[in-house]
XYZ file of C-alpha atoms in Angstrom:
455
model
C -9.124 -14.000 58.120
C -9.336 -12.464 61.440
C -7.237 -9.937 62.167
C -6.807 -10.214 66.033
C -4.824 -13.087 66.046
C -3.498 -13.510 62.929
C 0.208 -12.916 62.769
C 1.255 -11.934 58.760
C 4.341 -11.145 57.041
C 5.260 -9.942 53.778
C 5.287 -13.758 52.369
C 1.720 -13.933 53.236
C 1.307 -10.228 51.732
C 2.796 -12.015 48.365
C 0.486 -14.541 48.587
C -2.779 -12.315 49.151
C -1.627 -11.131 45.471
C -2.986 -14.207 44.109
C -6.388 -14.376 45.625
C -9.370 -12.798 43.463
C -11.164 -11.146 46.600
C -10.031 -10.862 50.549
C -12.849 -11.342 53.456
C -11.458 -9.570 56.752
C -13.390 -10.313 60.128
C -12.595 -7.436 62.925
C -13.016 -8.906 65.830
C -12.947 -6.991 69.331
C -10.002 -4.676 68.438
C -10.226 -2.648 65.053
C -6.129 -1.741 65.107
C -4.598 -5.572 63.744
C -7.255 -5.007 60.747
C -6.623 -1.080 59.789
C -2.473 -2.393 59.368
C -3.408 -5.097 57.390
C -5.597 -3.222 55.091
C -3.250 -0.306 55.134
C -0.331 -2.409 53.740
C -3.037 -4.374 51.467
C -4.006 -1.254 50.115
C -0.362 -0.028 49.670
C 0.146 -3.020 47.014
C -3.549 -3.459 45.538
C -5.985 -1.184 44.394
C -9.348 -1.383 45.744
C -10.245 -2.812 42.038
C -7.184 -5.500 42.033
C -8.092 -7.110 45.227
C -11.414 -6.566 46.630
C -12.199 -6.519 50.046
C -15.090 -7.515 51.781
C -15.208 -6.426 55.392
C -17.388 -8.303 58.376
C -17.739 -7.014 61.673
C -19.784 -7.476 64.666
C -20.676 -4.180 65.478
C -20.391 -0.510 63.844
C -18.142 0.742 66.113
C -16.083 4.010 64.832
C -13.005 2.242 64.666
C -14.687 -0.192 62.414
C -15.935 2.907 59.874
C -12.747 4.255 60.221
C -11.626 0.929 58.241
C -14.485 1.382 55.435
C -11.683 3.460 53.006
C -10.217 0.289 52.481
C -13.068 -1.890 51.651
C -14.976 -2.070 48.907
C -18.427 -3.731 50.399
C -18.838 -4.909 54.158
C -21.629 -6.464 56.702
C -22.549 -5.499 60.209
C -23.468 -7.462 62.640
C -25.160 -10.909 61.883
C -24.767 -12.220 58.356
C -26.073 -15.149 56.707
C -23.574 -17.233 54.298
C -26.065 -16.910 51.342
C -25.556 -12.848 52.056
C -21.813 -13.423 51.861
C -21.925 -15.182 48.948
C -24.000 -12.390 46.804
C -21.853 -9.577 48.241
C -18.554 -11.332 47.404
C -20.123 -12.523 43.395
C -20.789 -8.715 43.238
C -17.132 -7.928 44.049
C -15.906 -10.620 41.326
C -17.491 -9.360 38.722
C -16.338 -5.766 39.379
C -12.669 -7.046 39.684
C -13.255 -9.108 36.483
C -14.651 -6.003 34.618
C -11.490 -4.037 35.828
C -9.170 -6.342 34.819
C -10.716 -6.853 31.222
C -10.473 -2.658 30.615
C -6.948 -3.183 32.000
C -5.836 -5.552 29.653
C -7.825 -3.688 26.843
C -5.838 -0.556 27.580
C -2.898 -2.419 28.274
C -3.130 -3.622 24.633
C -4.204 -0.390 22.905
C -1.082 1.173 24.625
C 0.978 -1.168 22.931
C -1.252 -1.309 19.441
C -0.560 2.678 19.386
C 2.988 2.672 20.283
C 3.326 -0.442 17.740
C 1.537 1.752 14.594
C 3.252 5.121 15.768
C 6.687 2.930 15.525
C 5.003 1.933 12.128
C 3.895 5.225 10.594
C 7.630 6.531 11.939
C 8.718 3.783 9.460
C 7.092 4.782 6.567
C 7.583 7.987 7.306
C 11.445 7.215 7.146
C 10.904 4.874 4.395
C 8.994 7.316 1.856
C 11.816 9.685 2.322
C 14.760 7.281 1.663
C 12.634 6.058 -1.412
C 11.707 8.962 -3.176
C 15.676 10.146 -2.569
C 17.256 7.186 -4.802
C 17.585 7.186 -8.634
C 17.949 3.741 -8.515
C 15.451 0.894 -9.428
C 17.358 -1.811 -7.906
C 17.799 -0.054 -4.667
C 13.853 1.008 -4.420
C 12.835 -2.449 -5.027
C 15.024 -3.979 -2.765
C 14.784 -1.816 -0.163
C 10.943 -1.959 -0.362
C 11.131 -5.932 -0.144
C 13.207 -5.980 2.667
C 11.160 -3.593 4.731
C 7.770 -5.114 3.669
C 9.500 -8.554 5.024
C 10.765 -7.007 7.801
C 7.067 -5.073 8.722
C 5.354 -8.740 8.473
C 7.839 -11.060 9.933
C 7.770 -12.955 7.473
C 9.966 -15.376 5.891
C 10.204 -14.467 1.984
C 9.010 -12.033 -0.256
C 8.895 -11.297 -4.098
C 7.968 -8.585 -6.725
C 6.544 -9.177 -10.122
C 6.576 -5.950 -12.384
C 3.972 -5.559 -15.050
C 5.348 -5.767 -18.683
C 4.779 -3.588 -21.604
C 2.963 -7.125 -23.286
C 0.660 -7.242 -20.505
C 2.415 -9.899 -18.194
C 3.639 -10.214 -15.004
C 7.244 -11.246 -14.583
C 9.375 -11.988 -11.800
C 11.839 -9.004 -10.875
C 12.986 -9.485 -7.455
C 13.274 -12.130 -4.463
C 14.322 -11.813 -1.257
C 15.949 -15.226 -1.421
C 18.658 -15.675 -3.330
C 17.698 -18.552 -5.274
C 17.274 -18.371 -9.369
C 14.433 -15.922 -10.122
C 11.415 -18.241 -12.384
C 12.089 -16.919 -16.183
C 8.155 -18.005 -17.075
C 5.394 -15.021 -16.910
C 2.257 -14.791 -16.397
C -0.389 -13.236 -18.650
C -2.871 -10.385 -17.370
C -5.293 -11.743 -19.753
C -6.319 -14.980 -21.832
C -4.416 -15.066 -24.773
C -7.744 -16.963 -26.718
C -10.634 -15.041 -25.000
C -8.835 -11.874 -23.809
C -10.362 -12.031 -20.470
C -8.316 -11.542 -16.773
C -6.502 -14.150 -15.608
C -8.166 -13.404 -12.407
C -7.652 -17.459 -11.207
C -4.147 -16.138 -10.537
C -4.476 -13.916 -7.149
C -0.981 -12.068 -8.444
C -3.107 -11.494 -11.651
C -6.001 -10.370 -9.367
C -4.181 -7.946 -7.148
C -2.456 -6.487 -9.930
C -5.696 -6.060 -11.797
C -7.999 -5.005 -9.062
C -5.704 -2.860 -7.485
C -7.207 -5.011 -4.233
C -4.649 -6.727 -1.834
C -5.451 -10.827 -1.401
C -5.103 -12.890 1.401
C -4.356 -16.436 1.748
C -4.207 -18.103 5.329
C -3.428 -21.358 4.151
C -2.583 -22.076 0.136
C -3.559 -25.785 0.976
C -7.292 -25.219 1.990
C -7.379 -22.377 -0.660
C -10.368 -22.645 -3.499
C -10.700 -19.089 -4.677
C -7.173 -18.979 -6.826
C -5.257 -21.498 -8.975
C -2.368 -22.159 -6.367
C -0.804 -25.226 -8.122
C 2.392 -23.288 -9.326
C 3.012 -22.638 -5.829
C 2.458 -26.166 -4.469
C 4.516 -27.924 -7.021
C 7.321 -25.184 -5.895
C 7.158 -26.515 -2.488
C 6.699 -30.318 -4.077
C 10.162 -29.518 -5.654
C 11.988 -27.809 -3.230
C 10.733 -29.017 -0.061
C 9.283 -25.903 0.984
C 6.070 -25.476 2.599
C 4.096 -22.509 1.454
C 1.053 -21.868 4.206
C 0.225 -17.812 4.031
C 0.497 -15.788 1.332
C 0.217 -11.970 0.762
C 0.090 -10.468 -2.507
C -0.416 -6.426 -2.392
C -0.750 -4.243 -5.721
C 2.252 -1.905 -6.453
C 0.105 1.278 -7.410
C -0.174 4.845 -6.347
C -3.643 5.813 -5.032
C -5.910 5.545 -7.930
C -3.630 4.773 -10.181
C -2.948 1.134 -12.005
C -0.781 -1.365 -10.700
C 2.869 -1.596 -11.796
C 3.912 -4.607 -10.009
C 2.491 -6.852 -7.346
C 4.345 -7.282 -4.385
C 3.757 -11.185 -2.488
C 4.886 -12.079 1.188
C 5.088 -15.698 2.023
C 4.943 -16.950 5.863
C 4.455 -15.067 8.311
C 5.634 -15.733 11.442
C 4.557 -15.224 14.929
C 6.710 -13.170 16.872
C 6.589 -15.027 20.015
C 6.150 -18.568 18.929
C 8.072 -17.948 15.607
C 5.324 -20.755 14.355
C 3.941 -20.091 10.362
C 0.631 -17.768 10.944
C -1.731 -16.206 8.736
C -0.950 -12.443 8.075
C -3.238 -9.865 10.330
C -5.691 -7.462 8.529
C -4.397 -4.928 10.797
C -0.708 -4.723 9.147
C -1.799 -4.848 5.565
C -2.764 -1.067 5.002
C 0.934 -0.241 6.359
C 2.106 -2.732 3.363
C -0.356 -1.374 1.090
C 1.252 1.958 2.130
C 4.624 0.776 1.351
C 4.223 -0.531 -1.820
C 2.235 2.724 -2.832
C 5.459 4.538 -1.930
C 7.442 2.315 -4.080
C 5.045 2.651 -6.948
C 5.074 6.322 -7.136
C 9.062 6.536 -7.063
C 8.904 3.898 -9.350
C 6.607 5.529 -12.104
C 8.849 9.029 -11.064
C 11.742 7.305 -11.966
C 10.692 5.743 -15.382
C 9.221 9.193 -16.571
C 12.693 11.256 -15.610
C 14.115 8.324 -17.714
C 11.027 8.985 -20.193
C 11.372 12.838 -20.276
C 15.370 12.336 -20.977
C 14.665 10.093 -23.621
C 12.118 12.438 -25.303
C 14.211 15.232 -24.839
C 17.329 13.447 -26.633
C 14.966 12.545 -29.498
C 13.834 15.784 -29.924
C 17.661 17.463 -30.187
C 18.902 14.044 -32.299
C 15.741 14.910 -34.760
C 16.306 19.008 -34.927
C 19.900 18.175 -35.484
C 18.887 15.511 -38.372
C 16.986 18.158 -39.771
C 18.623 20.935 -39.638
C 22.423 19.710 -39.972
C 22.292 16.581 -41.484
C 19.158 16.620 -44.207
C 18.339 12.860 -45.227
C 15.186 10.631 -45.689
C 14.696 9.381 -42.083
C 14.958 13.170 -41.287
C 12.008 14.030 -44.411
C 9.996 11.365 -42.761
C 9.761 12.476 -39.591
C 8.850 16.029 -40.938
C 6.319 14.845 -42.957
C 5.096 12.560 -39.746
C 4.685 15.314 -37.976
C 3.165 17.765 -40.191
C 0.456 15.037 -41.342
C -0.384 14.353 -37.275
C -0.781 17.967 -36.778
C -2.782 18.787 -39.543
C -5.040 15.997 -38.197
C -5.109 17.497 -34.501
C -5.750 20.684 -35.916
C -8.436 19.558 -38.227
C -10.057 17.514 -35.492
C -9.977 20.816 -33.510
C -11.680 22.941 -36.473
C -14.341 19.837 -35.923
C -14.798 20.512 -32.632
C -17.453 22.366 -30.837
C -16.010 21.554 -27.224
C -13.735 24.405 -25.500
C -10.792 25.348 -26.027
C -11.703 24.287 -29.447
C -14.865 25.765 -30.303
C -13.332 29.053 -32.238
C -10.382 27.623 -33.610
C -10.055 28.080 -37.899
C -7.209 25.826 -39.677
C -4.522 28.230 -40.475
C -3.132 28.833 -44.213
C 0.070 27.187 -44.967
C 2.455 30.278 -43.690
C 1.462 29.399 -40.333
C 1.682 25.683 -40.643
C 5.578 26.096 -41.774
C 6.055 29.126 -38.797
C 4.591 26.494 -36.541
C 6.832 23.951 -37.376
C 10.098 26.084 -37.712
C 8.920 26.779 -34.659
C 9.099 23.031 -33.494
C 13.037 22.304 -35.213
C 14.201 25.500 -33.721
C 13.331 25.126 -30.007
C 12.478 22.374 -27.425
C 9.903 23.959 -25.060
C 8.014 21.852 -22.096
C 5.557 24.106 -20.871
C 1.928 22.651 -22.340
C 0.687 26.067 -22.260
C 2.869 28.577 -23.073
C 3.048 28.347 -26.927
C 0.314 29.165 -28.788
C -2.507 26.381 -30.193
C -1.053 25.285 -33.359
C 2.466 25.355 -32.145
C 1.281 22.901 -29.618
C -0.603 20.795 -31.933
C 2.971 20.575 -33.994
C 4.678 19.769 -30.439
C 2.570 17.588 -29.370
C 3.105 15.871 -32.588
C 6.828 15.816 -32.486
C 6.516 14.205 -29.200
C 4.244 11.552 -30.365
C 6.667 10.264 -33.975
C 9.709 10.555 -30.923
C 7.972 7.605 -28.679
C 6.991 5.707 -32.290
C 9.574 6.456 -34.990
C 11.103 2.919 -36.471
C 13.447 4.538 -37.427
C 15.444 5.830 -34.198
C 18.765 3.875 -33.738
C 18.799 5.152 -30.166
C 15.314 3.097 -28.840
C 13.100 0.249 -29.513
C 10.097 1.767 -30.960
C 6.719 1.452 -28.575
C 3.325 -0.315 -29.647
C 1.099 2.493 -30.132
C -0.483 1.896 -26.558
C 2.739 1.902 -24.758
C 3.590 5.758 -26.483
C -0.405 6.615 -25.551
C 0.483 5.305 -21.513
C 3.754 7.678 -21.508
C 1.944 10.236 -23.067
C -0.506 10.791 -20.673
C 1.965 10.235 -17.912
C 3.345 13.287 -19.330
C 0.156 15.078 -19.239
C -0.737 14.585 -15.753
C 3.113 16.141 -15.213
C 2.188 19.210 -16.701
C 4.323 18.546 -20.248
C 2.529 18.233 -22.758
C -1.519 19.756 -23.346
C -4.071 18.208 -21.533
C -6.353 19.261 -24.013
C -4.157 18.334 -26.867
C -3.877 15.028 -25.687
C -7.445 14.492 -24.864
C -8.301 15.581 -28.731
C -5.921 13.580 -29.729
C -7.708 10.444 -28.571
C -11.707 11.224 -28.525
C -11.127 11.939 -32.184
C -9.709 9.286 -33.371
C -6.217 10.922 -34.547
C -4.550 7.905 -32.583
C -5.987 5.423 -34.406
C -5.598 6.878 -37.715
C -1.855 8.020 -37.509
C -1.340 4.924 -36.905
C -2.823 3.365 -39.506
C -0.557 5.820 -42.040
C 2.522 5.363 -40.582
C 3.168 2.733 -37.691
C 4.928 -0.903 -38.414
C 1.932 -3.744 -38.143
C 3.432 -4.902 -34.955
C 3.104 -1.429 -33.184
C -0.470 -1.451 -33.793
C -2.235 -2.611 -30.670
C -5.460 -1.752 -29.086
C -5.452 1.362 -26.757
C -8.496 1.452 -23.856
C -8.648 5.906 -24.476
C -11.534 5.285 -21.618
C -8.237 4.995 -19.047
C -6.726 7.986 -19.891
C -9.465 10.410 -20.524
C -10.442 13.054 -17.547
């Protein structure tokens, strides 16, 4: 434009907005162009709208103008000339606006995850404050929904028989009754064609972007659900339920997402799955917190119900479970005599007087620290502890599988209540396998993996 006779108003100032680059000619007087590029400048940077500046001659009044231009060309100029200068200028406003959206987005990424981590934040406190399964799982659903935008989710809970069964939905239609094995009941391998069995196992999170172009897992439970029901299943989520490290105790699946904006079914974004992951982890932890305070009552009540059997109400169940206990410790403390490993290496069997101290010792008090009592009052604790999670016999709990008593055992050992090294001995040599032999029911006998609870 040239400046000398053009008359502009704000409209036209709107309109400048829109171009990608601005040529200004100064013509004979310098003054119409310095106002225009004054009130240019007052709405644009020099990198929003660039400005290339032509004028006849290199006057002072024409440098005086250079502040506001970001190239310019004195005297003759050639269009070719033009042309590269003004290419230059696009490329440097395309540059700038690139960074601008790229900063424009990280802004909102990092106010997005700080609004996130506040939300965890909140949600690990509220979760580790309730005493109430139903209320941690639900509330852990909703928010995990909630988190993804999505437009269901569910939580399977791993079974003492190795399954995974259907606990919780956040629709309120009938939960499924069916479950689904961990592992082939013919071969005993993972059912790792199930991605629920696959999370849960692998402690991995899966992804599915569209369950109808999906080869890697056996989806067809899902698409005769929407076959049935009209539904249309397209993404799927499915994130373990574990602490850090630790083995799954539920899986945790989130069905359609949907876009915020569009509100559209979209696949869910690698960059919100560590805050579910998070979540779930959360859940998991106040989860297996809960079940051992439930655990740790339990024990406790068994231990008073069996020193009040014995010492009020003498009978056979209450001779048993002496004798139990006596024969388990004398094989802990035998395997201990065997052993040349620390804390072990020096330890003697004691004579019978201090087998029946030790286990006057166990009838007369109920003591939970692992390492206050000495070694073979801890080998006849440790033993009381064990016939408590087994016993047949008690009318006040279904009596574990041998493997389910080993997992809540060495829950209790990485609490601090009962010996670590008790417990250890009692697996590496074998004691586990042979007490149950003498004196677990046939159906209680299952195979324990001592590999996942060792160290």
């Amino acid at each position: 434009m040239q400046c000398e006779d053009f008359l502009w108003g704000q409209g036209d100032l709107d309109r400048l907005g829109q171009a990608d680059a601005v040529i200004v000619w100064v013509g004979q007087a310098a003054a119409p162009a310095r106002k225009l590029l004054k009130h240019m400048r007052s709405q644009f940077s020099l990198l929003e709208l660039p400005v290339l500046l032509l004028a006849q001659e290199a006057t002072d009044d024409v440098f005086n103008l250079l502040a506001f231009a970001n190239d310019f060309i004195f005297g003759a100029w050639a269009p070719y000339e033009v042309d590269v200068r003004l290419s230059k200028l696009l490329q440097v406003r395309g540059q700038f606006l690139e960074t601008s959206a790229l900063n424009l987005q990280l802004h909102r990424d990092l106010h997005d995850r700080s609004a996130k981590l506040k939300t965890l934040i909140e949600n690990g406190l509220l979760m580790s404050a309730t005493r109430d399964v139903s209320v941690l799982f639900r509330h852990a659903l909703w928010e995990g929904k909630r988190l993804l935008n999505c437009d269901a989710c569910s939580l399977y809970l791993v079974t003492p028989h190795k399954t995974l069964q259907f606990a919780m939905r956040t629709k309120s239609d009938t939960l499924p009754s069916n479950e689904i094995p961990l592992y082939h009941p013919d071969t005993g391998k993972p059912n790792e064609h199930y991605m629920s069995v696959y999370a849960a196992l692998h402690g991995q999170s899966v992804v599915v972007d569209d369950v109808y172009r999906e080869s890697r897992f056996d989806l067809s439970g899902t698409k005769a659900f929407d076959k049935a029901t009209g539904y249309t299943t397209v993404s799927v989520l499915t994130v373990p339920m574990a602490a850090r490290g630790g083995a799954a105790s539920g899986v945790f699946q989130f069905i359609n997402r949907k876009d915020p904006e569009t509100h559209a079914v979209a696949a869910f974004p690698p960059a919100y799955i560590p805050l579910v992951e998070a979540l779930a982890a959360q859940a998991a932890v106040t989860y297996e917190n809960l079940q051992l305070l439930d655990e740790r009552g339990r024990i406790l009540d068994g231990l008073v119900h069996a020193m009040e059997t014995v010492l009020v109400t003498p009978s056979v169940q209450a001779t048993r479970h002496t004798d139990r206990v006596s024969a388990l410790a004398r094989m802990l403390a035998q395997a201990a005599h065997d052993s040349a490993q620390p804390p072990f290496a020096d330890f003697c069997l004691p004579d019978d007087d201090a087998w029946n101290a030790a286990l006057l010792h166990n009838h007369a008090s109920v003591r939970w620290d692992a390492h206050a009592a000495p070694l073979v009052s801890r080998f006849v604790t440790m033993a009381g502890v064990i016939d408590m999670l087994t016993d047949f016999g008690q009318a006040h709990q279904q009596p574990r599988k041998l493997s389910e008593a080993i997992f809540v055992l060495h829950a209790l050992k990485l609490r601090g209540l009962v010996d670590p090294d008790v417990f250890d001995l009692f697996l590496v040599s074998g004691a586990y396998a042979h007490y149950a032999e003498k004196f677990l029911h046939p159906e209680q006998r299952d195979a324990v993996d001592i590999q996942r609870y060792l160290g």
